mmCIF file of C-alpha atoms and ligand atoms in Angstrom:
data_model
loop_
_atom_site.group_PDB
_atom_site.id
_atom_site.type_symbol
_atom_site.label_atom_id
_atom_site.label_comp_id
_atom_site.label_asym_id
_atom_site.label_seq_id
_atom_site.Cartn_x
_atom_site.Cartn_y
_atom_site.Cartn_z
ATOM 1 C CA MET A 1 102.965 -28.204 -5.615
ATOM 2 C CA GLY A 2 106.734 -27.869 -5.608
ATOM 3 C CA SER A 3 106.351 -24.594 -3.739
ATOM 4 C CA LYS A 4 109.499 -24.951 -1.643
ATOM 5 C CA GLY A 5 111.604 -25.628 -4.744
ATOM 6 C CA ILE A 6 115.275 -25.875 -4.000
ATOM 7 C CA ASN A 7 114.577 -25.688 -0.246
ATOM 8 C CA SER A 8 112.392 -28.801 -0.250
ATOM 9 C CA LYS A 9 113.280 -31.656 2.051
ATOM 10 C CA ILE A 10 113.496 -34.715 -0.185
ATOM 11 C CA GLY A 11 113.102 -38.220 1.220
ATOM 12 C CA VAL A 12 114.038 -41.268 -0.829
ATOM 13 C CA LEU A 13 112.770 -44.759 -0.037
ATOM 14 C CA GLY A 14 115.850 -46.934 -0.497
ATOM 15 C CA GLY A 15 119.507 -46.031 -0.040
ATOM 16 C CA GLY A 16 121.229 -48.414 -2.443
ATOM 17 C CA GLN A 17 123.403 -47.394 -5.377
ATOM 18 C CA LEU A 18 120.531 -45.606 -7.124
ATOM 19 C CA GLY A 19 119.840 -43.596 -3.981
ATOM 20 C CA LYS A 20 123.535 -42.827 -3.733
ATOM 21 C CA MET A 21 123.759 -41.463 -7.276
ATOM 22 C CA LEU A 22 120.543 -39.485 -6.768
ATOM 23 C CA ALA A 23 122.087 -37.968 -3.642
ATOM 24 C CA GLN A 24 125.280 -37.157 -5.568
ATOM 25 C CA ALA A 25 123.198 -35.224 -8.098
ATOM 26 C CA ALA A 26 121.285 -33.527 -5.269
ATOM 27 C CA ALA A 27 124.595 -32.327 -3.813
ATOM 28 C CA ASP A 28 125.158 -30.174 -6.933
ATOM 29 C CA TRP A 29 122.241 -28.038 -5.803
ATOM 30 C CA ASN A 30 122.906 -28.521 -2.111
ATOM 31 C CA LEU A 31 119.481 -30.142 -1.692
ATOM 32 C CA ASP A 32 118.347 -31.503 1.644
ATOM 33 C CA ILE A 33 118.106 -35.227 0.904
ATOM 34 C CA SER A 34 117.553 -38.221 3.198
ATOM 35 C CA VAL A 35 117.201 -41.917 2.472
ATOM 36 C CA LEU A 36 115.322 -44.651 4.331
ATOM 37 C CA ASP A 37 117.185 -47.962 4.272
ATOM 38 C CA PRO A 38 117.597 -50.834 6.743
ATOM 39 C CA THR A 39 121.210 -51.693 5.816
ATOM 40 C CA PRO A 40 123.831 -50.262 8.180
ATOM 41 C CA GLN A 41 125.959 -47.796 6.160
ATOM 42 C CA ALA A 42 123.877 -48.247 2.983
ATOM 43 C CA PRO A 43 125.607 -47.026 -0.220
ATOM 44 C CA ALA A 44 123.721 -43.679 -0.128
ATOM 45 C CA ASN A 45 124.955 -43.062 3.409
ATOM 46 C CA CYS A 46 128.055 -41.360 2.020
ATOM 47 C CA CYS A 47 126.118 -38.479 0.446
ATOM 48 C CA ALA A 48 122.668 -38.354 2.081
ATOM 49 C CA LYS A 49 121.326 -38.474 5.615
ATOM 50 C CA GLN A 50 120.361 -42.085 6.258
ATOM 51 C CA VAL A 51 117.430 -42.996 8.455
ATOM 52 C CA HIS A 52 117.550 -46.666 9.414
ATOM 53 C CA GLY A 53 114.260 -48.367 8.732
ATOM 54 C CA ASP A 54 112.392 -50.686 6.436
ATOM 55 C CA PHE A 55 110.869 -49.116 3.328
ATOM 56 C CA ASN A 56 108.326 -51.969 3.328
ATOM 57 C CA ASN A 57 107.123 -51.173 6.833
ATOM 58 C CA TYR A 58 104.094 -48.879 7.150
ATOM 59 C CA ASP A 59 105.176 -47.171 10.355
ATOM 60 C CA ASN A 60 108.780 -46.674 9.229
ATOM 61 C CA VAL A 61 107.739 -45.124 5.898
ATOM 62 C CA LEU A 62 105.095 -42.930 7.512
ATOM 63 C CA ALA A 63 107.460 -41.625 10.205
ATOM 64 C CA PHE A 64 110.204 -40.974 7.633
ATOM 65 C CA GLY A 65 107.839 -39.297 5.159
ATOM 66 C CA GLN A 66 106.383 -36.990 7.788
ATOM 67 C CA GLN A 67 109.810 -35.359 8.107
ATOM 68 C CA GLN A 68 109.937 -34.587 4.342
ATOM 69 C CA ASP A 69 108.243 -32.287 1.841
ATOM 70 C CA ILE A 70 108.694 -34.598 -1.151
ATOM 71 C CA ILE A 71 108.931 -38.388 -1.039
ATOM 72 C CA THR A 72 110.317 -40.387 -3.942
ATOM 73 C CA ILE A 73 111.738 -43.883 -4.495
ATOM 74 C CA GLU A 74 114.789 -45.707 -5.755
ATOM 75 C CA ILE A 75 113.100 -49.115 -5.523
ATOM 76 C CA GLU A 76 109.454 -49.827 -6.331
ATOM 77 C CA HIS A 77 108.778 -52.509 -3.727
ATOM 78 C CA VAL A 78 107.919 -50.134 -0.898
ATOM 79 C CA ASN A 79 104.960 -49.756 1.451
ATOM 80 C CA LEU A 80 102.202 -48.295 -0.697
ATOM 81 C CA GLU A 81 99.658 -47.748 2.085
ATOM 82 C CA ALA A 82 102.082 -45.444 3.909
ATOM 83 C CA LEU A 83 102.656 -43.457 0.707
ATOM 84 C CA LYS A 84 98.892 -43.066 0.239
ATOM 85 C CA GLU A 85 98.597 -41.800 3.799
ATOM 86 C CA LEU A 86 101.490 -39.362 3.292
ATOM 87 C CA LYS A 87 99.780 -38.010 0.198
ATOM 88 C CA ARG A 88 96.529 -37.641 2.172
ATOM 89 C CA LEU A 89 98.506 -35.695 4.779
ATOM 90 C CA GLY A 90 99.560 -33.239 2.062
ATOM 91 C CA LYS A 91 103.035 -34.536 1.240
ATOM 92 C CA GLU A 92 104.162 -34.642 -2.364
ATOM 93 C CA VAL A 93 104.727 -38.260 -3.407
ATOM 94 C CA TYR A 94 106.404 -39.109 -6.743
ATOM 95 C CA PRO A 95 105.533 -41.314 -8.474
ATOM 96 C CA ASP A 96 101.911 -41.030 -7.375
ATOM 97 C CA PRO A 97 100.873 -44.003 -5.183
ATOM 98 C CA SER A 98 98.166 -45.003 -7.691
ATOM 99 C CA SER A 99 100.734 -45.253 -10.525
ATOM 100 C CA LEU A 100 103.138 -47.113 -8.254
ATOM 101 C CA GLY A 101 100.375 -49.543 -7.217
ATOM 102 C CA LEU A 102 99.796 -50.395 -10.867
ATOM 103 C CA ILE A 103 103.488 -50.998 -11.509
ATOM 104 C CA GLN A 104 104.163 -52.988 -8.322
ATOM 105 C CA ASP A 105 101.818 -55.666 -9.649
ATOM 106 C CA LYS A 106 103.058 -57.252 -12.891
ATOM 107 C CA GLY A 107 99.516 -58.523 -13.519
ATOM 108 C CA LEU A 108 98.009 -55.024 -13.398
ATOM 109 C CA GLN A 109 100.874 -53.746 -15.578
ATOM 110 C CA LYS A 110 100.111 -56.286 -18.292
ATOM 111 C CA LEU A 111 96.362 -55.556 -18.082
ATOM 112 C CA PHE A 112 97.196 -51.851 -18.479
ATOM 113 C CA TYR A 113 99.106 -52.545 -21.713
ATOM 114 C CA ARG A 114 96.218 -54.627 -23.028
ATOM 115 C CA GLU A 115 93.609 -52.041 -22.058
ATOM 116 C CA HIS A 116 95.564 -49.284 -23.820
ATOM 117 C CA GLN A 117 96.353 -51.474 -26.831
ATOM 118 C CA LEU A 118 100.075 -51.194 -26.263
ATOM 119 C CA PRO A 119 102.223 -53.997 -27.701
ATOM 120 C CA THR A 120 103.254 -56.665 -25.193
ATOM 121 C CA SER A 121 103.599 -60.465 -25.213
ATOM 122 C CA GLU A 122 100.437 -62.584 -24.883
ATOM 123 C CA PHE A 123 99.645 -63.416 -21.258
ATOM 124 C CA ILE A 124 97.219 -64.876 -18.813
ATOM 125 C CA ILE A 125 96.871 -64.194 -15.077
ATOM 126 C CA VAL A 126 96.825 -67.217 -12.758
ATOM 127 C CA ASP A 127 96.200 -67.785 -9.051
ATOM 128 C CA ASN A 128 98.570 -70.655 -8.259
ATOM 129 C CA ALA A 129 100.301 -73.779 -9.609
ATOM 130 C CA VAL A 130 97.089 -75.841 -9.726
ATOM 131 C CA HIS A 131 95.532 -73.172 -11.907
ATOM 132 C CA ILE A 132 98.493 -73.393 -14.305
ATOM 133 C CA HIS A 133 98.185 -77.203 -14.505
ATOM 134 C CA GLN A 134 94.472 -76.834 -15.334
ATOM 135 C CA LEU A 135 95.177 -74.320 -18.099
ATOM 136 C CA ILE A 136 97.854 -76.589 -19.579
ATOM 137 C CA GLU A 137 95.378 -79.495 -19.639
ATOM 138 C CA GLN A 138 92.855 -77.246 -21.382
ATOM 139 C CA ASN A 139 95.537 -76.273 -23.937
ATOM 140 C CA ILE A 140 95.221 -72.619 -22.898
ATOM 141 C CA ILE A 141 98.868 -72.485 -21.788
ATOM 142 C CA ALA A 142 101.484 -74.056 -24.064
ATOM 143 C CA PHE A 143 105.212 -74.752 -23.572
ATOM 144 C CA PRO A 144 107.533 -72.929 -23.425
ATOM 145 C CA PHE A 145 106.166 -70.147 -21.219
ATOM 146 C CA VAL A 146 107.451 -67.587 -18.725
ATOM 147 C CA GLN A 147 106.091 -67.422 -15.181
ATOM 148 C CA LYS A 148 106.427 -64.127 -13.319
ATOM 149 C CA LEU A 149 105.285 -63.516 -9.765
ATOM 150 C CA ARG A 150 102.827 -60.640 -9.727
ATOM 151 C CA ARG A 151 104.589 -59.020 -6.790
ATOM 152 C CA ALA A 152 108.083 -58.427 -5.451
ATOM 153 C CA GLY A 153 110.097 -59.803 -8.352
ATOM 154 C CA TYR A 154 113.389 -57.944 -8.705
ATOM 155 C CA ASP A 155 116.435 -58.487 -10.901
ATOM 156 C CA GLY A 156 115.138 -61.781 -12.260
ATOM 157 C CA ARG A 157 114.032 -63.222 -8.929
ATOM 158 C CA GLY A 158 110.482 -64.424 -9.355
ATOM 159 C CA VAL A 159 110.835 -64.932 -13.122
ATOM 160 C CA GLN A 160 111.362 -68.346 -14.686
ATOM 161 C CA ILE A 161 111.043 -69.965 -18.060
ATOM 162 C CA ILE A 162 109.289 -73.322 -18.114
ATOM 163 C CA HIS A 163 110.368 -75.170 -21.245
ATOM 164 C CA GLU A 164 108.629 -78.519 -20.853
ATOM 165 C CA GLU A 165 106.459 -80.718 -18.670
ATOM 166 C CA SER A 166 109.384 -82.088 -16.648
ATOM 167 C CA GLU A 167 110.024 -78.576 -15.255
ATOM 168 C CA LEU A 168 106.520 -78.101 -13.868
ATOM 169 C CA ASP A 169 107.621 -79.037 -10.357
ATOM 170 C CA LYS A 170 109.517 -75.692 -10.299
ATOM 171 C CA LEU A 171 106.314 -73.641 -10.661
ATOM 172 C CA PHE A 172 105.829 -70.847 -8.138
ATOM 173 C CA ASN A 173 102.613 -71.569 -6.232
ATOM 174 C CA GLU A 174 101.603 -67.897 -6.116
ATOM 175 C CA PRO A 175 99.581 -65.379 -8.104
ATOM 176 C CA SER A 176 101.541 -64.926 -11.327
ATOM 177 C CA VAL A 177 101.507 -63.776 -14.903
ATOM 178 C CA ILE A 178 102.101 -66.479 -17.512
ATOM 179 C CA GLU A 179 103.594 -65.005 -20.670
ATOM 180 C CA GLN A 180 104.285 -66.449 -24.046
ATOM 181 C CA LYS A 181 108.043 -66.896 -24.383
ATOM 182 C CA VAL A 182 109.218 -64.261 -26.844
ATOM 183 C CA ALA A 183 111.901 -65.177 -29.399
ATOM 184 C CA ILE A 184 114.063 -62.230 -28.340
ATOM 185 C CA HIS A 185 116.389 -60.634 -30.852
ATOM 186 C CA LYS A 186 117.369 -57.687 -28.640
ATOM 187 C CA GLU A 187 116.546 -56.385 -25.169
ATOM 188 C CA ILE A 188 116.094 -52.639 -25.239
ATOM 189 C CA ALA A 189 115.528 -50.022 -22.542
ATOM 190 C CA VAL A 190 114.516 -46.408 -22.830
ATOM 191 C CA LEU A 191 114.163 -43.743 -20.168
ATOM 192 C CA ALA A 192 111.443 -41.137 -20.105
ATOM 193 C CA ALA A 193 111.187 -38.193 -17.715
ATOM 194 C CA ARG A 194 108.177 -36.022 -16.893
ATOM 195 C CA ASN A 195 107.949 -33.068 -14.534
ATOM 196 C CA ILE A 196 104.930 -31.927 -12.540
ATOM 197 C CA SER A 197 103.926 -29.458 -15.274
ATOM 198 C CA GLY A 198 103.839 -32.297 -17.811
ATOM 199 C CA GLU A 199 107.019 -31.544 -19.762
ATOM 200 C CA ILE A 200 108.452 -34.790 -21.153
ATOM 201 C CA MET A 201 111.979 -35.725 -22.237
ATOM 202 C CA ILE A 202 112.961 -39.060 -23.788
ATOM 203 C CA TYR A 203 116.507 -40.483 -23.769
ATOM 204 C CA ASP A 204 118.062 -42.560 -26.540
ATOM 205 C CA PRO A 205 117.212 -46.271 -26.342
ATOM 206 C CA VAL A 206 119.968 -48.612 -25.134
ATOM 207 C CA GLU A 207 120.600 -52.283 -25.829
ATOM 208 C CA MET A 208 121.153 -54.590 -22.862
ATOM 209 C CA LEU A 209 122.967 -57.908 -22.715
ATOM 210 C CA PHE A 210 122.284 -60.121 -19.732
ATOM 211 C CA HIS A 211 124.242 -62.847 -18.006
ATOM 212 C CA PRO A 212 122.808 -66.096 -19.442
ATOM 213 C CA THR A 213 121.848 -67.593 -16.083
ATOM 214 C CA ALA A 214 122.103 -64.955 -13.321
ATOM 215 C CA ASN A 215 119.822 -62.490 -15.185
ATOM 216 C CA LEU A 216 122.051 -59.560 -14.322
ATOM 217 C CA LEU A 217 123.022 -56.917 -16.807
ATOM 218 C CA LEU A 218 126.545 -57.523 -18.057
ATOM 219 C CA TYR A 219 126.866 -54.983 -20.791
ATOM 220 C CA GLN A 220 124.883 -52.151 -22.324
ATOM 221 C CA GLU A 221 125.367 -49.969 -25.349
ATOM 222 C CA CYS A 222 124.060 -46.555 -26.386
ATOM 223 C CA PRO A 223 123.034 -45.578 -28.985
ATOM 224 C CA CYS A 224 121.848 -49.040 -29.924
ATOM 225 C CA THR A 225 121.559 -50.677 -33.285
ATOM 226 C CA LEU A 226 117.830 -50.230 -33.820
ATOM 227 C CA ASN A 227 116.858 -48.840 -37.197
ATOM 228 C CA GLY A 228 115.338 -45.370 -37.320
ATOM 229 C CA ASP A 229 111.731 -46.603 -37.361
ATOM 230 C CA GLN A 230 112.252 -48.988 -34.467
ATOM 231 C CA SER A 231 113.996 -46.305 -32.460
ATOM 232 C CA GLU A 232 111.111 -43.873 -33.075
ATOM 233 C CA GLN A 233 108.598 -46.549 -32.134
ATOM 234 C CA VAL A 234 110.420 -47.255 -28.859
ATOM 235 C CA LYS A 235 110.607 -43.554 -27.983
ATOM 236 C CA ASN A 236 106.941 -43.023 -28.834
ATOM 237 C CA LEU A 237 105.954 -45.921 -26.592
ATOM 238 C CA ALA A 238 107.951 -44.421 -23.714
ATOM 239 C CA HIS A 239 106.238 -41.070 -24.295
ATOM 240 C CA THR A 240 102.787 -42.677 -24.321
ATOM 241 C CA LEU A 241 103.515 -44.750 -21.217
ATOM 242 C CA ILE A 242 104.825 -41.941 -19.028
ATOM 243 C CA GLU A 243 101.805 -39.841 -19.913
ATOM 244 C CA LYS A 244 99.174 -42.554 -19.637
ATOM 245 C CA MET A 245 100.637 -43.947 -16.406
ATOM 246 C CA ASN A 246 100.669 -40.393 -15.044
ATOM 247 C CA ILE A 247 104.250 -40.614 -13.809
ATOM 248 C CA VAL A 248 106.129 -37.660 -12.373
ATOM 249 C CA GLY A 249 109.826 -38.513 -12.346
ATOM 250 C CA LEU A 250 111.593 -41.108 -14.427
ATOM 251 C CA LEU A 251 110.044 -44.093 -16.133
ATOM 252 C CA ALA A 252 112.416 -46.801 -17.378
ATOM 253 C CA VAL A 253 110.774 -48.932 -20.047
ATOM 254 C CA GLU A 254 112.211 -52.365 -20.871
ATOM 255 C CA LEU A 255 111.252 -53.786 -24.240
ATOM 256 C CA PHE A 256 111.970 -56.725 -26.523
ATOM 257 C CA LEU A 257 112.670 -56.577 -30.223
ATOM 258 C CA ASP A 258 111.589 -60.036 -31.326
ATOM 259 C CA LYS A 259 113.039 -62.020 -34.204
ATOM 260 C CA LYS A 260 110.202 -60.892 -36.493
ATOM 261 C CA GLY A 261 110.970 -57.223 -35.831
ATOM 262 C CA ASN A 262 108.078 -56.558 -33.412
ATOM 263 C CA ILE A 263 108.644 -54.234 -30.484
ATOM 264 C CA LEU A 264 106.996 -55.487 -27.276
ATOM 265 C CA ILE A 265 106.877 -53.783 -23.873
ATOM 266 C CA ASN A 266 108.272 -56.080 -21.175
ATOM 267 C CA GLU A 267 107.965 -54.007 -18.000
ATOM 268 C CA VAL A 268 108.468 -50.546 -16.563
ATOM 269 C CA ALA A 269 110.099 -49.092 -13.445
ATOM 270 C CA PRO A 270 109.088 -45.592 -12.227
ATOM 271 C CA ARG A 271 112.475 -44.526 -10.862
ATOM 272 C CA PRO A 272 116.143 -44.081 -11.773
ATOM 273 C CA HIS A 273 117.260 -47.301 -13.414
ATOM 274 C CA ASN A 274 120.442 -49.247 -14.039
ATOM 275 C CA SER A 275 119.860 -48.938 -17.786
ATOM 276 C CA GLY A 276 120.393 -45.179 -17.400
ATOM 277 C CA HIS A 277 123.748 -45.080 -15.626
ATOM 278 C CA HIS A 278 125.541 -44.059 -18.809
ATOM 279 C CA THR A 279 123.541 -40.802 -18.756
ATOM 280 C CA ILE A 280 125.941 -39.514 -16.063
ATOM 281 C CA GLU A 281 128.816 -39.222 -18.549
ATOM 282 C CA ALA A 282 127.148 -39.707 -21.937
ATOM 283 C CA CYS A 283 124.204 -37.286 -21.812
ATOM 284 C CA PRO A 284 123.886 -33.557 -21.123
ATOM 285 C CA THR A 285 121.541 -34.278 -18.194
ATOM 286 C CA SER A 286 122.019 -37.399 -16.080
ATOM 287 C CA GLN A 287 118.954 -39.453 -15.188
ATOM 288 C CA PHE A 288 119.527 -38.510 -11.551
ATOM 289 C CA GLN A 289 119.523 -34.758 -12.104
ATOM 290 C CA GLN A 290 116.559 -35.212 -14.459
ATOM 291 C CA HIS A 291 114.612 -37.030 -11.746
ATOM 292 C CA LEU A 292 115.252 -34.134 -9.367
ATOM 293 C CA ARG A 293 114.171 -31.635 -12.015
ATOM 294 C CA CYS A 294 110.945 -33.635 -12.460
ATOM 295 C CA ILE A 295 109.967 -33.803 -8.802
ATOM 296 C CA LEU A 296 110.929 -30.161 -8.146
ATOM 297 C CA ASP A 297 109.012 -29.107 -11.287
ATOM 298 C CA PHE A 298 112.082 -27.514 -12.806
ATOM 299 C CA PRO A 299 112.505 -27.279 -16.607
ATOM 300 C CA LEU A 300 113.864 -30.581 -17.912
ATOM 301 C CA GLY A 301 117.399 -30.774 -19.256
ATOM 302 C CA PRO A 302 118.388 -32.019 -22.723
ATOM 303 C CA ALA A 303 118.668 -35.808 -22.845
ATOM 304 C CA LEU A 304 120.045 -36.963 -26.172
ATOM 305 C CA THR A 305 123.518 -38.442 -26.221
ATOM 306 C CA ASN A 306 126.230 -37.160 -28.530
ATOM 307 C CA VAL A 307 128.830 -39.845 -27.801
ATOM 308 C CA HIS A 308 128.978 -43.610 -27.984
ATOM 309 C CA SER A 309 128.916 -45.378 -24.620
ATOM 310 C CA ILE A 310 129.202 -48.854 -23.198
ATOM 311 C CA LEU A 311 128.251 -49.643 -19.641
ATOM 312 C CA LEU A 312 129.706 -52.651 -17.844
ATOM 313 C CA ASN A 313 128.376 -53.968 -14.581
ATOM 314 C CA LEU A 314 131.111 -54.688 -12.084
ATOM 315 C CA LEU A 315 130.063 -57.995 -10.553
ATOM 316 C CA GLY A 316 131.653 -59.943 -7.708
ATOM 317 C CA GLU A 317 134.037 -62.524 -9.163
ATOM 318 C CA PRO A 318 132.741 -66.102 -8.813
ATOM 319 C CA GLY A 319 134.540 -68.000 -6.042
ATOM 320 C CA TYR A 320 135.131 -64.989 -3.772
ATOM 321 C CA GLN A 321 133.165 -63.842 -0.748
ATOM 322 C CA GLY A 322 134.206 -61.318 1.901
ATOM 323 C CA GLU A 323 135.566 -57.785 2.154
ATOM 324 C CA ALA A 324 135.834 -56.466 -1.394
ATOM 325 C CA ILE A 325 139.210 -55.949 -3.056
ATOM 326 C CA TYR A 326 139.225 -54.134 -6.399
ATOM 327 C CA GLU A 327 141.875 -55.231 -8.875
ATOM 328 C CA GLY A 328 142.883 -53.335 -11.989
ATOM 329 C CA ILE A 329 141.380 -49.936 -11.102
ATOM 330 C CA GLU A 330 144.515 -47.912 -11.856
ATOM 331 C CA GLU A 331 145.165 -49.675 -15.141
ATOM 332 C CA CYS A 332 141.600 -48.959 -16.265
ATOM 333 C CA LEU A 333 141.729 -45.324 -15.173
ATOM 334 C CA ALA A 334 144.791 -44.897 -17.385
ATOM 335 C CA LEU A 335 142.556 -45.529 -20.419
ATOM 336 C CA ASP A 336 140.785 -42.650 -22.117
ATOM 337 C CA GLY A 337 137.056 -42.302 -21.496
ATOM 338 C CA VAL A 338 136.757 -44.808 -18.633
ATOM 339 C CA TYR A 339 134.586 -43.811 -15.662
ATOM 340 C CA ILE A 340 134.448 -46.129 -12.662
ATOM 341 C CA HIS A 341 131.627 -46.091 -10.122
ATOM 342 C CA LEU A 342 131.983 -48.155 -6.958
ATOM 343 C CA TYR A 343 128.857 -48.489 -4.858
ATOM 344 C CA GLY A 344 130.597 -48.880 -1.515
ATOM 345 C CA LYS A 345 129.231 -52.300 -0.655
ATOM 346 C CA LYS A 346 131.659 -53.707 1.910
ATOM 347 C CA GLU A 347 131.186 -57.388 1.101
ATOM 348 C CA THR A 348 131.551 -58.978 -2.298
ATOM 349 C CA LYS A 349 129.957 -62.288 -3.254
ATOM 350 C CA PRO A 350 129.692 -64.072 -6.594
ATOM 351 C CA MET A 351 127.766 -61.936 -9.118
ATOM 352 C CA ARG A 352 126.901 -59.211 -6.569
ATOM 353 C CA LYS A 353 126.558 -55.831 -8.291
ATOM 354 C CA MET A 354 129.471 -53.890 -6.782
ATOM 355 C CA GLY A 355 129.674 -51.013 -9.234
ATOM 356 C CA HIS A 356 129.592 -50.079 -12.886
ATOM 357 C CA ILE A 357 131.959 -48.667 -15.457
ATOM 358 C CA THR A 358 131.000 -46.389 -18.306
ATOM 359 C CA ILE A 359 133.233 -46.082 -21.335
ATOM 360 C CA VAL A 360 132.564 -43.135 -23.622
ATOM 361 C CA GLY A 361 134.072 -41.941 -26.868
ATOM 362 C CA LYS A 362 133.289 -40.607 -30.323
ATOM 363 C CA ASP A 363 134.302 -43.794 -32.122
ATOM 364 C CA PRO A 364 132.181 -46.924 -31.433
ATOM 365 C CA VAL A 365 135.058 -49.222 -32.442
ATOM 366 C CA TYR A 366 137.402 -47.550 -29.939
ATOM 367 C CA VAL A 367 134.757 -47.701 -27.198
ATOM 368 C CA LYS A 368 134.234 -51.441 -27.798
ATOM 369 C CA LYS A 369 137.965 -52.098 -27.746
ATOM 370 C CA ILE A 370 138.411 -50.252 -24.451
ATOM 371 C CA ALA A 371 135.355 -51.969 -22.949
ATOM 372 C CA THR A 372 136.838 -55.384 -23.744
ATOM 373 C CA SER A 373 140.133 -54.367 -22.224
ATOM 374 C CA VAL A 374 138.441 -53.009 -19.066
ATOM 375 C CA SER A 375 136.361 -56.146 -18.571
ATOM 376 C CA GLU A 376 139.549 -58.232 -18.723
ATOM 377 C CA LYS A 377 141.501 -56.038 -16.305
ATOM 378 C CA ILE A 378 139.048 -55.170 -13.541
ATOM 379 C CA LYS A 379 137.956 -57.739 -10.938
ATOM 380 C CA VAL A 380 136.260 -57.687 -7.539
ATOM 381 C CA ILE A 381 137.711 -60.367 -5.311
ATOM 382 C CA ALA A 382 138.225 -61.061 -1.599
ATOM 383 C CA HIS A 383 140.911 -62.745 0.497
ATOM 384 C CA LEU A 384 140.295 -66.478 0.438
HETATM 385 P P1 ADP B 1 112.678 -58.529 -13.598
HETATM 386 O O1 ADP B 1 111.569 -57.731 -13.042
HETATM 387 O O2 ADP B 1 113.197 -59.529 -12.676
HETATM 388 O O3 ADP B 1 113.751 -57.686 -14.254
HETATM 389 P P2 ADP B 1 111.782 -59.250 -16.274
HETATM 390 O O4 ADP B 1 110.322 -59.229 -16.578
HETATM 391 O O5 ADP B 1 112.580 -58.110 -16.822
HETATM 392 O O6 ADP B 1 112.002 -59.435 -14.729
HETATM 393 O O7 ADP B 1 112.398 -60.603 -16.817
HETATM 394 C C1 ADP B 1 113.759 -60.935 -16.651
HETATM 395 C C2 ADP B 1 114.328 -61.466 -17.947
HETATM 396 O O8 ADP B 1 113.617 -62.648 -18.338
HETATM 397 C C3 ADP B 1 114.201 -60.508 -19.126
HETATM 398 O O9 ADP B 1 115.274 -59.587 -19.149
HETATM 399 C C4 ADP B 1 114.231 -61.474 -20.300
HETATM 400 O O10 ADP B 1 115.569 -61.861 -20.625
HETATM 401 C C5 ADP B 1 113.498 -62.695 -19.758
HETATM 402 N N1 ADP B 1 112.073 -62.635 -20.119
HETATM 403 C C6 ADP B 1 111.093 -61.976 -19.452
HETATM 404 N N2 ADP B 1 109.902 -62.103 -20.071
HETATM 405 C C7 ADP B 1 110.108 -62.870 -21.149
HETATM 406 C C8 ADP B 1 109.281 -63.364 -22.196
HETATM 407 N N3 ADP B 1 107.963 -63.132 -22.222
HETATM 408 N N4 ADP B 1 109.862 -64.116 -23.157
HETATM 409 C C9 ADP B 1 111.188 -64.409 -23.134
HETATM 410 N N5 ADP B 1 112.018 -63.980 -22.180
HETATM 411 C C10 ADP B 1 111.511 -63.220 -21.196
#
């Protein structure tokens, strides 16, 4: 395991912005890194070798993986059978295909939490819309509830809240998880990292604020305003999960703090995560370098933040579609502690994630003030 160390050939399934930032971190150690992505000139293309192909296609993943020593992911919806075969052929695959299989299915994830007595919202697994109607008639499912497709949900697609009977015609007619709607006070995320030898490092929890309808992260803050006990509880859960799910690499854990003060696990992602972008500037070891340390079985780097940070998503301005034009960059760069990351997506469209901005500083009030100013100044538009 990890025998080639720094000389390993690393293959990443997915070459989006997460793959790009992973490749940027890999460049610090001059690692040999390739990404598999179908998009021409995917974001990671600037800093990694891109192989064009579909990370959901068995043959494409197998052929790509056979050229690598270590295979990892930047997106979890990838072809699992090919990863199992690569492991059988002696390749190192992180996270392990069995852990990834559990996480790819939101139903299995929820059953895992229940089996291990980990706090999560009440749920029931259903086959289709008819099944949901039957359970409503039997008073087993009550309004309001959340329906989540078991597979291939991403960034809010495949998740919907059903408030009342009149909305039942929206139901997805597919295998799903039905969850009790949580009265959310705060949405929290925490990153855990674990290397092959089992060393674990936990980052500070962050608070996330989402766009009310598009379900995209607008704003994130670290450290967040949890009290000491809640923060400890969140970190302990992340520690337990990364160990019990047997993850090598990063595990991003999304949680809810409900209005009664309960901490509930929402879902996990076994890869670098958008909730950890601030770690590039705000933590001694970025999530991307930490992921590389994990899969190369290097000692993990310190994680805890010693500054205040706010992360803003840079989303395509509503009303504009076409070649992206960035307004306000220079003005924002003139402000202290502002770090702009553009993902290199050629085309903008309304609410498309085009980049992110991290604002760091010692004083939370200053950081908030600058973040407000940045969000007013910077815009992604296109010629109309
Ligand atoms: P995705 O995989 O698309 O990110 P999530 O499970 O994170 O899906 O759900 C998306 C959003 O929907 C969450 O960030 C949260 O705001 C809301 N949500 C999810 N589950 C619940 C729930 N049980 N109760 C209330 N809101 C929820």
